[in-house]
Short mmCIF file of C-alpha atoms in Angstrom, two decimals:
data_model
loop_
_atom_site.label_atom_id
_atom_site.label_comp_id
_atom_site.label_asym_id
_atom_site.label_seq_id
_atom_site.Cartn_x
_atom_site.Cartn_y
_atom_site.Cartn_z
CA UNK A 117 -19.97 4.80 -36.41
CA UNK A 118 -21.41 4.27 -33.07
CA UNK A 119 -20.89 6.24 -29.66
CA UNK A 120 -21.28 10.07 -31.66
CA UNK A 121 -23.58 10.76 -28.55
CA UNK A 122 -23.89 8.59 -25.51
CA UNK A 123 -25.46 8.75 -22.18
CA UNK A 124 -24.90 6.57 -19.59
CA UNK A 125 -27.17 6.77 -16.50
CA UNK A 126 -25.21 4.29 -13.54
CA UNK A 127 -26.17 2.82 -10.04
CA UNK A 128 -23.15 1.51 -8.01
CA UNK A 129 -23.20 -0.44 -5.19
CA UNK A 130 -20.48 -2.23 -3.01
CA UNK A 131 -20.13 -4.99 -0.71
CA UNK A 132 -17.03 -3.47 0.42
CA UNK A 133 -15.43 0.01 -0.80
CA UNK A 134 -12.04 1.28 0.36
CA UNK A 135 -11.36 4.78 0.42
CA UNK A 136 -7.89 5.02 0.08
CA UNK A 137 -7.06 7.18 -2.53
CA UNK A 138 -3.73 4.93 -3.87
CA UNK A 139 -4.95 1.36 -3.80
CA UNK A 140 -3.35 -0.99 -6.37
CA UNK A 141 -6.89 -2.46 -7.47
CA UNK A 142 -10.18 -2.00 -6.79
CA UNK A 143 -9.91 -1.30 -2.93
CA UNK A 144 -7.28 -1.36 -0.82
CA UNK A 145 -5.61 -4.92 0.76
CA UNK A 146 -6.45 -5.80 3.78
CA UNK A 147 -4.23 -5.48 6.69
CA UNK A 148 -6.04 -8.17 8.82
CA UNK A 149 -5.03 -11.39 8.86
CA UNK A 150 -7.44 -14.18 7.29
CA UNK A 151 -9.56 -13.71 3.56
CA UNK A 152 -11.64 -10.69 3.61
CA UNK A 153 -14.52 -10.70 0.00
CA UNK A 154 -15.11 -7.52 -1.35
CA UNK A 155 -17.06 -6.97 -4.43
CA UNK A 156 -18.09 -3.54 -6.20
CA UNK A 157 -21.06 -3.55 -9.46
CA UNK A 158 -22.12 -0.54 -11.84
CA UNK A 159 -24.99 -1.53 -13.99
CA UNK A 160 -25.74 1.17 -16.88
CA UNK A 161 -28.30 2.22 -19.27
CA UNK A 162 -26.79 3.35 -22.34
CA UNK A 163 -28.41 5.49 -25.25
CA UNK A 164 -26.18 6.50 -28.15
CA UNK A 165 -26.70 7.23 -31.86
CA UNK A 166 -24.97 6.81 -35.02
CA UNK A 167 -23.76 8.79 -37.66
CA UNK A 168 -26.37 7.53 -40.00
CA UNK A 169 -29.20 8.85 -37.52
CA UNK A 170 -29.94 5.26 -36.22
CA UNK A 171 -30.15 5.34 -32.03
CA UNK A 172 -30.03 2.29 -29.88
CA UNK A 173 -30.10 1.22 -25.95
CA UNK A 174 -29.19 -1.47 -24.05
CA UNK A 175 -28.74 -2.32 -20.45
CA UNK A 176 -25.36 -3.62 -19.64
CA UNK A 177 -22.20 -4.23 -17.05
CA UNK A 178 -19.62 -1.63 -16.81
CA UNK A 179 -18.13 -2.94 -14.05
CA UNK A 180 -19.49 -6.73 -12.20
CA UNK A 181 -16.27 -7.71 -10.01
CA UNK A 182 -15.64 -9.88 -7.16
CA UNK A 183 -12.63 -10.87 -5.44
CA UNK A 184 -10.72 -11.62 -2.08
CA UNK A 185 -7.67 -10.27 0.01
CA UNK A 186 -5.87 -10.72 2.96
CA UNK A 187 -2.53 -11.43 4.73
CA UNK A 188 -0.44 -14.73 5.34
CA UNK A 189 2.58 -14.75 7.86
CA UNK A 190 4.93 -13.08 7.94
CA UNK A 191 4.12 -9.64 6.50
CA UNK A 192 2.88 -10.64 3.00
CA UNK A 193 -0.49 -9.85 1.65
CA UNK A 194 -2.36 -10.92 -1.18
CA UNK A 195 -5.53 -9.22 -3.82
CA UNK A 196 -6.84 -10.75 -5.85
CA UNK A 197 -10.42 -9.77 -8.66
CA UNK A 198 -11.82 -10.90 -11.23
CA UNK A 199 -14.38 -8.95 -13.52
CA UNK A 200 -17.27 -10.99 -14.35
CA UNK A 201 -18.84 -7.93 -17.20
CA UNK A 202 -19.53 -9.71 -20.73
CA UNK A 203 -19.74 -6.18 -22.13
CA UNK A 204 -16.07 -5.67 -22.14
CA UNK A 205 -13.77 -8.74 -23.18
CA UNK A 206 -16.43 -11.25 -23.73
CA UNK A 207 -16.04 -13.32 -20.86
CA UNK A 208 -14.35 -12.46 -17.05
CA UNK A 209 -10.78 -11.79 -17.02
CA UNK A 210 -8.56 -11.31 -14.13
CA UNK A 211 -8.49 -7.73 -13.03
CA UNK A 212 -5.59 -7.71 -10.14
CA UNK A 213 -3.64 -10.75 -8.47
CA UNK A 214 -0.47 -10.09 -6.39
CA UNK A 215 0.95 -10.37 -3.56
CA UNK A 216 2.56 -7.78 -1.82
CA UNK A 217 5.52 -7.46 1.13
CA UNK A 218 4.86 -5.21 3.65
CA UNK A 219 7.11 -5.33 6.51
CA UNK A 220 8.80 -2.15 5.93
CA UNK A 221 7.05 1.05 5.58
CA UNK A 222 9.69 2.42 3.00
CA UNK A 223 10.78 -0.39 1.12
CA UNK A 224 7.09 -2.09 0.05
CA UNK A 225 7.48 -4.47 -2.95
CA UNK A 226 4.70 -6.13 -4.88
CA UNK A 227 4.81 -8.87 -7.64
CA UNK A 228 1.79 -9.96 -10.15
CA UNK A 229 -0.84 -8.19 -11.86
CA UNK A 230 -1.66 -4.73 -10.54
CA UNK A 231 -2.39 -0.57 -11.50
CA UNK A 232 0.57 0.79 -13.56
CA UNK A 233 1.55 3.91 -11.33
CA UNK A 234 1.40 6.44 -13.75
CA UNK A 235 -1.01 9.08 -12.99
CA UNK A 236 -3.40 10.23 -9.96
CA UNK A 237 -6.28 9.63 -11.52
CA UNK A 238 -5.20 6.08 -12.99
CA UNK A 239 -4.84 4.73 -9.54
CA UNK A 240 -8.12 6.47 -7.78
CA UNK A 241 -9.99 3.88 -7.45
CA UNK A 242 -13.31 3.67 -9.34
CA UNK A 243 -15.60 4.42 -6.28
CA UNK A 244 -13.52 7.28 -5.49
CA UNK A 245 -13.61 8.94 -9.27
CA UNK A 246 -15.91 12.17 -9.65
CA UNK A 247 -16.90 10.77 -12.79
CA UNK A 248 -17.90 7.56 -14.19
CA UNK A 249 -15.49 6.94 -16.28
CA UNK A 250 -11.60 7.95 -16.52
CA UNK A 251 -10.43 10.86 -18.65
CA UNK A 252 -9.46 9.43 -22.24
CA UNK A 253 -6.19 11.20 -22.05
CA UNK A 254 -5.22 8.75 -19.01
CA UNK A 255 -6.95 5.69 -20.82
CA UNK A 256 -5.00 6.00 -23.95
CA UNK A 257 -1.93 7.36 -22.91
CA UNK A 258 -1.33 6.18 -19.55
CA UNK A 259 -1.90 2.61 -20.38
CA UNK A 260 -2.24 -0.43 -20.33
CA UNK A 261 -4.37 0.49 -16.75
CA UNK A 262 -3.42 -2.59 -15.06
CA UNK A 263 -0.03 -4.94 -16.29
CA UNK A 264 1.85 -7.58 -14.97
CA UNK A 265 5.23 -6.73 -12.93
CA UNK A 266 7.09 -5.96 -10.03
CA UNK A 267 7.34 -2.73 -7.83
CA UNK A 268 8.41 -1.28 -5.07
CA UNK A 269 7.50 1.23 -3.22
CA UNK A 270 6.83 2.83 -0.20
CA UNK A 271 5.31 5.36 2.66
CA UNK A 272 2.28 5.17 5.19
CA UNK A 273 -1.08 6.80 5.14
CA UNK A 274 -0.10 9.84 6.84
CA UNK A 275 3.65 10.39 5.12
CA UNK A 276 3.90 13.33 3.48
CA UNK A 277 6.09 11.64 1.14
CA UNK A 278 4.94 8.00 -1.35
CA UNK A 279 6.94 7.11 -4.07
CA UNK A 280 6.24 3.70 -6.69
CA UNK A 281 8.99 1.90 -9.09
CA UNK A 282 7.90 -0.53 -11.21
CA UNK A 283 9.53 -2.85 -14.09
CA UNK A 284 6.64 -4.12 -16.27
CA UNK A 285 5.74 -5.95 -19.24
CA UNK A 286 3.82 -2.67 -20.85
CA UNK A 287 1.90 -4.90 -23.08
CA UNK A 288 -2.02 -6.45 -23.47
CA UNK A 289 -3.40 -6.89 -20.06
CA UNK A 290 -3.95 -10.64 -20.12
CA UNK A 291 -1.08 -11.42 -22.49
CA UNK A 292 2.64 -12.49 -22.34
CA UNK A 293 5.21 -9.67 -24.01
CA UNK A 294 6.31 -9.67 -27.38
CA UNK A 295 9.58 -8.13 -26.78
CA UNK A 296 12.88 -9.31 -24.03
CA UNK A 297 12.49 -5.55 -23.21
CA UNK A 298 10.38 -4.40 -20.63
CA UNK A 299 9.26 -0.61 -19.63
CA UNK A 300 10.14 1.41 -16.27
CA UNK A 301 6.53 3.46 -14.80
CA UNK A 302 7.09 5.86 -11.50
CA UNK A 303 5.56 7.77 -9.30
CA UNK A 304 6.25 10.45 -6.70
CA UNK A 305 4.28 12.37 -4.64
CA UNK A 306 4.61 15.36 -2.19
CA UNK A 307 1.89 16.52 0.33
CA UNK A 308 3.30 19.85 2.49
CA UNK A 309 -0.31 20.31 4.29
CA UNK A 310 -3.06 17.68 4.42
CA UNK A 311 -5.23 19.71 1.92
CA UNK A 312 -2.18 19.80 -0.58
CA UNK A 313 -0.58 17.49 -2.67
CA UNK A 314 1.72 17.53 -5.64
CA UNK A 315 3.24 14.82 -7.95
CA UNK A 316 4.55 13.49 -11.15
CA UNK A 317 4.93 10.55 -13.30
CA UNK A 318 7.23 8.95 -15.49
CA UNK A 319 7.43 5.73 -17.73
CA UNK A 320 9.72 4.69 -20.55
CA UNK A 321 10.28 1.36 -22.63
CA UNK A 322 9.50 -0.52 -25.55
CA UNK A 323 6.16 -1.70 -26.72
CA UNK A 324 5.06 -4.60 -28.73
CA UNK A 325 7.46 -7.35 -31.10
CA UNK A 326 9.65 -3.83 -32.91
CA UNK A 327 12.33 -3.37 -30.37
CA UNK A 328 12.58 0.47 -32.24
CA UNK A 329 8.63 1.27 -30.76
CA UNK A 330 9.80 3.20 -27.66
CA UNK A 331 7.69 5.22 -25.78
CA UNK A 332 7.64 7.97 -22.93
CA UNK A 333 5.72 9.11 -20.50
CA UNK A 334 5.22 12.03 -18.18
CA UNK A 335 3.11 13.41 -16.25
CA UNK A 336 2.32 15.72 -13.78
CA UNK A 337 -0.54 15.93 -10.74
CA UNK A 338 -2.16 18.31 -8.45
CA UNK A 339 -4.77 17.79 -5.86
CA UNK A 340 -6.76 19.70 -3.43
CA UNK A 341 -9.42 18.81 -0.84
CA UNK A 342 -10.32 21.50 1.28
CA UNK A 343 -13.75 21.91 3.58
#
């Protein structure tokens, strides 16, 4: 068994980071009209052993992505990546791609493939992370990380008050669904002072071809910044 101890020491580097705390990918879209590129990178070196006593290393990809976003008249935006790491699925998949309408600051909706908003930490992006990697709570519970869907949603940078509603497919990222069903993932969150905020999260539906596999979510969230 492989991965009984592991170290990972990581460089990162961006062409362009967004440090918006909520973004639906990577970064956050791009309010300017015309095709802004953004890409981000975290090569690794990785040292583990095995159960057996053997020990290994290898260089690899965590994270190699690229992609493009923008906006289009009249108020619609569009993000799209693709992750270009071998070390994960084999070959580069599509990470995000939707497009998004933003005309009115409460009533946002998006449509494609994007971060399921369950969780704070699920949609921090990566950059933004005090660790490396996500907590394996949120990878194995609060998944699939990214799904195909539609949502709507709404508030401003400032607002005190952002809430998300999505209907989603809750299935392999990449895939079509197995079932006619499809699952309901939500979000709200409260911030009373700017060093303050509170939140919780809720999903429910049913998972793979067995129209009996339902599952449920919550989830709760608290996070300070202060100095």
């Amino acid at each position: 068994m492989k991965n009984i101890f592991k170290l990972a020491i990581v460089l990162s580097a961006a062409l362009l980071i967004g440090q918006q705390s909520f973004a639906q990918g990577c970064v956050e879209a791009s309010s300017d009209e015309g095709v802004k590129i953004f890409g981000y990178i975290q090569p690794q070196w990785e040292y583990w052993q095995t159960t057996d006593g053997k020990d290994g290393n290898s260089f690899t990809f965590d994270r190699a992505r690229l992609g493009v976003t923008g906006t289009i008249p009249y108020d619609v935006s569009y993000y799209f990546a693709v992750d270009f790491s071998r070390f994960k699925n084999g070959a580069g998949f599509i990470l995000d791609a939707f497009a998004s309408y933003t005309r009115y600051d409460w009533f946002k909706v998006s449509m494609g493939q994007f971060k399921s908003p369950l969780s704070l930490e699920q949609n921090t992006p990566c950059q933004s992370l005090h660790t490396v990697f996500r907590s394996k709570v949120v990878d194995e519970l609060a998944g699939p990380q990214r799904d195909m869907g539609v949502m709507v949603f709404g508030g401003k940078s400032d607002s005190k008050f952002h809430y998300y509603l999505a209907l989603m497919n809750d299935y392999k990222q990449g895939f079509e669904d197995e079932n006619i069903g499809k699952s309901i993932k939500s979000r709200i969150t409260f911030s009373p002072w700017d060093f303050l905020q509170v939140g919780g999260s809720f999903g429910y539906g049913v998972t793979g071809a067995n129209s009996d596999n339902e599952k449920t979510r919550l989830g709760g969230e608290l996070q300070v910044k202060y100095g």
